[in-house]
Coordinates of C-alpha atoms in Angstrom, one line a residue:
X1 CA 10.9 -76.6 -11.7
X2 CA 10.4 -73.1 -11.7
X3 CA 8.6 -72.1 -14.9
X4 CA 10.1 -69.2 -16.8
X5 CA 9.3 -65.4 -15.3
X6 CA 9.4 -64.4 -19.3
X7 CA 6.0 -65.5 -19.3
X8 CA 3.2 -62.7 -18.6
X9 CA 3.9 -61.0 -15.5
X10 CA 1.0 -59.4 -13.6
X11 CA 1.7 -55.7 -13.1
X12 CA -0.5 -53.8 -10.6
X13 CA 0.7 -50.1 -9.4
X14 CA -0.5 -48.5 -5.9
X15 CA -0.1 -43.9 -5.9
X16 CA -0.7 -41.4 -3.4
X17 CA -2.2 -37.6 -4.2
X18 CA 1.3 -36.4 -4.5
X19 CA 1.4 -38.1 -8.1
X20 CA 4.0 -40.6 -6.2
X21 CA 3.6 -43.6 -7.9
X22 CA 5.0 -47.6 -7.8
X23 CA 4.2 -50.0 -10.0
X24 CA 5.4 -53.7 -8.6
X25 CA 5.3 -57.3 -10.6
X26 CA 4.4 -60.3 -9.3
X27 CA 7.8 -62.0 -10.7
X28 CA 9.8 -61.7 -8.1
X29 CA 7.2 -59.1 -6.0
X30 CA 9.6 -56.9 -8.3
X31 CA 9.4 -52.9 -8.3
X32 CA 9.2 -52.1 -12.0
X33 CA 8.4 -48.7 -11.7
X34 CA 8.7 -45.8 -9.2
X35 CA 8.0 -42.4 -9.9
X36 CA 8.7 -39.8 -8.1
X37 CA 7.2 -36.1 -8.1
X38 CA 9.9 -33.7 -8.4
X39 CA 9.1 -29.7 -8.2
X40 CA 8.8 -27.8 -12.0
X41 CA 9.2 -31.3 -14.3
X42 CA 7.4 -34.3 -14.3
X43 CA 7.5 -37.3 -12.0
X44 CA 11.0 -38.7 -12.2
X45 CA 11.3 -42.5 -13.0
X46 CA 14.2 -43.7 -9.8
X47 CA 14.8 -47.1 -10.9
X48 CA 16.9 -49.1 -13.6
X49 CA 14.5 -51.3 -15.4
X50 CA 13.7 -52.8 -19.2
X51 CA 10.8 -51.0 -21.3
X52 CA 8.8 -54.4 -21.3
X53 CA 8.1 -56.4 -18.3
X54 CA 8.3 -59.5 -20.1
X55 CA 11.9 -58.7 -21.0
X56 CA 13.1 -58.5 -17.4
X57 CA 14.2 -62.5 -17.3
X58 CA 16.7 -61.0 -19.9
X59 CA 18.6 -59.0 -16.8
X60 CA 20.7 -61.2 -14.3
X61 CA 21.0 -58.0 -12.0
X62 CA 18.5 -58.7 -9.7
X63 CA 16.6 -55.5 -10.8
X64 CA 14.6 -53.9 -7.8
X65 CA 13.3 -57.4 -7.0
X66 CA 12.5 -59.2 -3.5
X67 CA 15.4 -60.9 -2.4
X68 CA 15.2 -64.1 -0.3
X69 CA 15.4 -66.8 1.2
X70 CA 18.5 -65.1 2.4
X71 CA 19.7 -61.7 0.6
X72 CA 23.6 -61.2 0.4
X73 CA 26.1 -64.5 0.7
X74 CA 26.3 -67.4 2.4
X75 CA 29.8 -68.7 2.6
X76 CA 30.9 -72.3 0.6
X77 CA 26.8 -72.4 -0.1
X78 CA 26.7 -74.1 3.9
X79 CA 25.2 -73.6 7.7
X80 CA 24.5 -76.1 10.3
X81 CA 21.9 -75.7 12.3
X82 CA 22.0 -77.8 15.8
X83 CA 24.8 -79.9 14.7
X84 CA 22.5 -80.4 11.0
X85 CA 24.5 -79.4 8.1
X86 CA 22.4 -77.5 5.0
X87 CA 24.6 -77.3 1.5
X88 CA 22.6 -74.6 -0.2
X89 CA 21.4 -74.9 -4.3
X90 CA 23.7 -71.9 -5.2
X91 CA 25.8 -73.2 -8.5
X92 CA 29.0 -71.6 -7.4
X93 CA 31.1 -71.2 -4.5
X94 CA 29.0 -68.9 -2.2
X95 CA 25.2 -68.8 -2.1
X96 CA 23.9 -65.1 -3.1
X97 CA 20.6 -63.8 -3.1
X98 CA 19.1 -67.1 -2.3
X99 CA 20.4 -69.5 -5.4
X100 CA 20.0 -70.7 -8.5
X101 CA 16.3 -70.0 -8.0
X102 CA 15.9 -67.2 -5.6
X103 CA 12.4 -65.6 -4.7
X104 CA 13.7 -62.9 -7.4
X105 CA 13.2 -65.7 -10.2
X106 CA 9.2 -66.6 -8.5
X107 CA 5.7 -65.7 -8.7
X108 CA 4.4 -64.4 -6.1
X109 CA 0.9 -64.8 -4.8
X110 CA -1.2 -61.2 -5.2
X111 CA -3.4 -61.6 -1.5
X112 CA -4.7 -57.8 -0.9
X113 CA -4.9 -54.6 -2.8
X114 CA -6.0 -50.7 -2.1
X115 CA -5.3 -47.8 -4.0
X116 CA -2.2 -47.3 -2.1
X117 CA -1.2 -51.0 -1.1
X118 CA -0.3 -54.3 -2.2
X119 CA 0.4 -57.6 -0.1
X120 CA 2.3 -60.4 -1.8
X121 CA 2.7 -63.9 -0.6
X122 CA 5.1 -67.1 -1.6
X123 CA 5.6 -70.5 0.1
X124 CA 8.9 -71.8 -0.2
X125 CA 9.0 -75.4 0.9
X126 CA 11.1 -77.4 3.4
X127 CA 14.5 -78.1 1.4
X128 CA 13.6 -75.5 -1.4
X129 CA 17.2 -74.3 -2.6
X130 CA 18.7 -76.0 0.2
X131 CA 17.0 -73.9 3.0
X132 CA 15.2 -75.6 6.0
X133 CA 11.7 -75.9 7.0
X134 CA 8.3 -74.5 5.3
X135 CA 8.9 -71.1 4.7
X136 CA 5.6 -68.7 4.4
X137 CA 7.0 -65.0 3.4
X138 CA 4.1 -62.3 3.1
X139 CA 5.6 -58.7 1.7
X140 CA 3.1 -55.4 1.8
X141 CA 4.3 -52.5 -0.6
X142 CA 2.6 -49.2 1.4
X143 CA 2.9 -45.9 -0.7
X144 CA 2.4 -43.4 2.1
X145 CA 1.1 -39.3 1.6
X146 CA 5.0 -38.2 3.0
X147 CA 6.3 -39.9 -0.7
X148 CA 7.6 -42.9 1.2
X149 CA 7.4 -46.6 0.1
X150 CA 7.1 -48.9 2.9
X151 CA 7.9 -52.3 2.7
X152 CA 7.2 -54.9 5.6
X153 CA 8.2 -58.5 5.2
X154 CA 6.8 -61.4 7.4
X155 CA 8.3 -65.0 7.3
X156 CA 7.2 -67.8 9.4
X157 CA 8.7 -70.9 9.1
X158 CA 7.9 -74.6 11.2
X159 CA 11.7 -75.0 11.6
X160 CA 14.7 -73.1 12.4
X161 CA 16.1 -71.6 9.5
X162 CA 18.2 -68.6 8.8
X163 CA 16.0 -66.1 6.6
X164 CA 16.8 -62.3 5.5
X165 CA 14.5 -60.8 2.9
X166 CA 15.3 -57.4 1.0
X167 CA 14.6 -55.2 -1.7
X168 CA 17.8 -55.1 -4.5
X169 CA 16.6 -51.8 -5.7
X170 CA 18.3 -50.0 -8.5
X171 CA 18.6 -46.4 -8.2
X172 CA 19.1 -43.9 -10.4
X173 CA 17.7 -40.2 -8.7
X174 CA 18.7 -38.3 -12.2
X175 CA 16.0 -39.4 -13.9
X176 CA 17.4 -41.1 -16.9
X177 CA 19.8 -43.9 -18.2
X178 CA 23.7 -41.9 -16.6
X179 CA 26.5 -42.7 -13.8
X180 CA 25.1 -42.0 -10.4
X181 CA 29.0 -41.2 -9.7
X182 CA 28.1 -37.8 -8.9
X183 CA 25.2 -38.6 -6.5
X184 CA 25.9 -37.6 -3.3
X185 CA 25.7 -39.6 -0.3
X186 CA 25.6 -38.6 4.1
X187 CA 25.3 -42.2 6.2
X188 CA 25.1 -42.2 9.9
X189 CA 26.9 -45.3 9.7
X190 CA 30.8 -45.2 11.3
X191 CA 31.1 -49.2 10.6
X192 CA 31.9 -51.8 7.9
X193 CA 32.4 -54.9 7.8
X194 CA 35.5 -55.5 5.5
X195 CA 35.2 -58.6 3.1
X196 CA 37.8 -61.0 1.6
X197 CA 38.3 -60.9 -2.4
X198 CA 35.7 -63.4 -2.5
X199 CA 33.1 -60.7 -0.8
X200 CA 32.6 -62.8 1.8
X201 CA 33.4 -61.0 5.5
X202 CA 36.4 -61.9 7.3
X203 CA 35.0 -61.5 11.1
X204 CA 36.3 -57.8 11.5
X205 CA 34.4 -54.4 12.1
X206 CA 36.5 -51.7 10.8
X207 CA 35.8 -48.0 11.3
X208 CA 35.2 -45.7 8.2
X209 CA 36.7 -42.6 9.6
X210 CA 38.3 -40.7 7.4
X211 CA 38.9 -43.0 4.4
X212 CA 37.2 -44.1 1.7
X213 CA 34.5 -45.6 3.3
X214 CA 34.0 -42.9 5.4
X215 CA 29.8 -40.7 4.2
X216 CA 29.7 -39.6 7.5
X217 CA 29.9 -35.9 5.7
X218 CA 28.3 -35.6 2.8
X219 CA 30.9 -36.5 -0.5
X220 CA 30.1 -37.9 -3.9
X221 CA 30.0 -41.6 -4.7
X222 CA 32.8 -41.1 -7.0
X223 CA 35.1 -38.5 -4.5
X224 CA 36.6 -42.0 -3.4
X225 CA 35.9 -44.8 -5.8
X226 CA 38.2 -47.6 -5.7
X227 CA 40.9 -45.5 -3.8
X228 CA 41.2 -48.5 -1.3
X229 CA 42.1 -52.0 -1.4
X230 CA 38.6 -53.0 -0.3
X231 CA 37.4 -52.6 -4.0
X232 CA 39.6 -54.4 -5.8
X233 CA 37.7 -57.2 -6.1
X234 CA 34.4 -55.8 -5.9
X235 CA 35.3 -53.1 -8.5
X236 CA 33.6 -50.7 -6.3
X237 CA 31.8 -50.2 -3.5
X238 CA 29.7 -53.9 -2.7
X239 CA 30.1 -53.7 1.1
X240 CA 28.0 -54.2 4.4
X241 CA 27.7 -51.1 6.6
X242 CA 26.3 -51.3 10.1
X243 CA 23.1 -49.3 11.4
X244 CA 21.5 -49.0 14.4
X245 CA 18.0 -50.7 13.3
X246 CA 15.9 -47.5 14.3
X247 CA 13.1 -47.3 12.0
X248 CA 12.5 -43.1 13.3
X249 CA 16.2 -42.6 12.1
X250 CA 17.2 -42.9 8.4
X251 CA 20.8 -43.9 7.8
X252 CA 21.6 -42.8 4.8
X253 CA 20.8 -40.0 2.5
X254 CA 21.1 -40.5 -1.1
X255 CA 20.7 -36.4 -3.5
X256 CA 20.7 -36.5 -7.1
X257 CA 22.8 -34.9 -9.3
X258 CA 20.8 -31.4 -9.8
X259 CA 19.8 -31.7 -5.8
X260 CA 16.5 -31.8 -7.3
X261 CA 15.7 -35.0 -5.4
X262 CA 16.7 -37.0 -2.7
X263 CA 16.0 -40.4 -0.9
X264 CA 16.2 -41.1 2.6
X265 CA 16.2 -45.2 3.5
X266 CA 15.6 -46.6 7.1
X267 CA 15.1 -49.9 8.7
X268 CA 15.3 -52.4 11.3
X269 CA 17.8 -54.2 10.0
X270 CA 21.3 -53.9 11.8
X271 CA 23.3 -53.4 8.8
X272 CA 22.8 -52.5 4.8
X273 CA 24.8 -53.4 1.7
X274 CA 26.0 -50.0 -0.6
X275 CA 26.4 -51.1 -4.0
X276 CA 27.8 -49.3 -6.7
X277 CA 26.3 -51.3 -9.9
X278 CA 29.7 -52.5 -10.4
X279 CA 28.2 -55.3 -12.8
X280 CA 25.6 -53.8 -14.5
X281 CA 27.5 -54.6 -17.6
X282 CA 29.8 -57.4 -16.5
X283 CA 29.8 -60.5 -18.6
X284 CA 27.0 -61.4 -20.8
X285 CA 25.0 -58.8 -19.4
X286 CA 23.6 -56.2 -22.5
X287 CA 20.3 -54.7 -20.6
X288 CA 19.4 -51.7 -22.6
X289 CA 17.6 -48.5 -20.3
X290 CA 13.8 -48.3 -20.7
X291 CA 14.4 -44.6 -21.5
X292 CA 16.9 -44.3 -24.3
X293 CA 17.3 -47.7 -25.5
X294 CA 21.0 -47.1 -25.0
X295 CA 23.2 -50.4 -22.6
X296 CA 23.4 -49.5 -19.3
X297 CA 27.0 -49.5 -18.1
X298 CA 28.4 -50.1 -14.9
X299 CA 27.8 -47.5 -12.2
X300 CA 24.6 -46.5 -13.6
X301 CA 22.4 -47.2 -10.3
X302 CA 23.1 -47.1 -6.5
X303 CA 21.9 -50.0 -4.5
X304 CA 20.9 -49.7 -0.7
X305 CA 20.2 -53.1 0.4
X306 CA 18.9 -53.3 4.3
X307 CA 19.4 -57.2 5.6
X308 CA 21.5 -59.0 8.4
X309 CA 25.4 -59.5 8.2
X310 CA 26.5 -61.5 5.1
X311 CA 27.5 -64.7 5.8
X312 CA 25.9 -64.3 9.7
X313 CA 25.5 -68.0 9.6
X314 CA 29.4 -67.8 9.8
X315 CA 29.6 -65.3 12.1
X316 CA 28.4 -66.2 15.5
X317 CA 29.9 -63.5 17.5
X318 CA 27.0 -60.9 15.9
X319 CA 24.5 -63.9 16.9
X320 CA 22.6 -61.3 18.9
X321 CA 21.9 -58.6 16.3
X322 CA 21.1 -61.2 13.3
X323 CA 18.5 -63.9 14.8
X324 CA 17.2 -66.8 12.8
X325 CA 13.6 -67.9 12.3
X326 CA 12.3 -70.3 14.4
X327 CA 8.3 -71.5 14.9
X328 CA 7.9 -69.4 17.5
X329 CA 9.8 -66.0 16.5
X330 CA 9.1 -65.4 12.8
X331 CA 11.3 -62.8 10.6
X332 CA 9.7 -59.4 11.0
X333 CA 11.2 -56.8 9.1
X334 CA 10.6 -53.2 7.5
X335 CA 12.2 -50.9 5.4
X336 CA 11.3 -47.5 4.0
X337 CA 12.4 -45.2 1.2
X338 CA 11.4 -41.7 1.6
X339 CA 11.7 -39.1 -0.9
X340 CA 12.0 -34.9 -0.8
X341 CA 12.8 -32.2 -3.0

């Protein structure tokens, strides 16, 4: 059994010269705190959190943790690998973010530190939550001098076994506990993949051009929220857009209210989820801001979640662009957040 992540968390935080700084937990390899300088004020805290680590079991958001064995959904909690079947420890219909007991919900293994680095390891056994083979993830958290944070994963596993590690950060560019409705946001990206009312893709890539799903100019979050049929049942935006996996090329640009700051995300990845926070405060969830003490509500962080396809277990016409992990071709996978005034 996994023992509860209430229970003392290990907090160690890596800076660069700029007065960037990122604080990261070993529940979870979670990002508790990153802080940002911004020009005339004082670095600016970017991510949704609780004021005491030892509170965050109390969130069932995922907050800014590492996401794995495989971020995003996994249709009917099921794959077959070479005729195999897997039925995956989820405790409802589809699998998200892993299961019941995600990497989110672990401790993580401190291996390495610097002043500006951290490397993290976790062994996830064969059948753990369902998933095949010995699974050996290794995640370094870089804080670079050009106010980037860097993160690299590295899974090896001694079977085949479908794998896709991310970040779930929460982000909030004003600064404090508010809507990020009015952030604005430029993608690169000219594809989604639309998703049934159970968020689980149908098969189809559907350009963006010109409707709601279209940031290929810059518009706010909220120019088009829920103005199409897509978020109905998502209550917002909670989709999968497509990227070209060019790490020199970020594929999305993400501006504050004020303009004051702004955060760039790239990866290798071939597509990223955009989520709204649409369930913040869905439910039983009653997370109150670090900063004011006040509930968070609903849209009060943007999430930008690189990874493969949901569901690409399902989805073997994208085969090709969302590889599994085998023995001798482990996961290798980066994604970076940089920041600007």
């Amino acid at each position: 059994m996994t023992e509860s992540y209430s229970l003392n968390p290990n907090l160690e935080t890596i800076s660069n010269a700029n007065g960037m700084s990122v604080t990261i937990m070993d529940w979870g390899a979670t990002i508790i705190s990153m802080k940002v300088p911004v020009k005339g004020e004082e670095a600016r805290e970017v991510l949704l959190g609780v004021k005491d680590p030892a509170d965050w079991y109390k969130q069932s958001c995922f907050f800014n943790a590492t996401i794995g064995r495989f971020a995003n959904r996994v249709a009917n909690s099921e794959f077959e690998i070479d005729g195999k079947k897997y039925k995956l420890n989820s405790g409802a219909q589809h699998c998200l973010h892993g299961g019941v007991q995600g990497f989110d919900k672990r401790r993580f293994k401190l291996l390495d530190k610097s002043k500006n680095s951290l490397t993290y390891t976790i062994h996830s056994p064969d059948g753990d939550m369902g998933f095949p083979g010995n699974f050996d993830l290794t995640v370094v958290f870089t804080v670079t001098d050009d106010n980037e944070l860097v993160m690299q994963y590295t899974g090896k596993c001694d079977q085949k076994c479908y794998a896709c590690i991310t970040n779930h950060a929460y982000f909030n560019l004003n600064g404090h506990n508010s809507s990020i409705l009015n952030h604005t946001i430029k993608m690169n990206s000219t594809e989604f993949l639309p998703l049934d009312d159970t968020s689980i893709p149908t098969g189809e890539v559907r350009k963006v051009a010109g409707g709601a799903f279209d940031f290929t100019k810059e518009k706010t979050i909220g120019h088009d929220f829920r103005k199409n049929d897509q978020m109905k049942a998502s209550l917002g935006y909670d989709h999968p857009f497509l990227i070209n996996g060019d790490l020199t090329k970020p594929f999305i640009k993400v501006s504050s209210d004020d303009k004051k700051l702004s955060l760039e995300v790239s990866s290798d990845y071939p597509a990223f989820q955009l989520y709204t926070g649409n369930y913040v405060n869905q439910g039983d969830s009653n997370i109150t801001a670090r900063d004011d003490g006040k509930v968070y509500k609903d849209q009060s962080a943007v999430c930008i979640e690189p990874e493969f396809y949901p569901d690409c277990p399902h989805l073997p016409q994208f085969a090709d662009v969302n590889p599994m992990v085998t023995p001798e071709k482990p996961l290798q996978k980066t994604i970076i957040y940089k920041f600007s005034n």
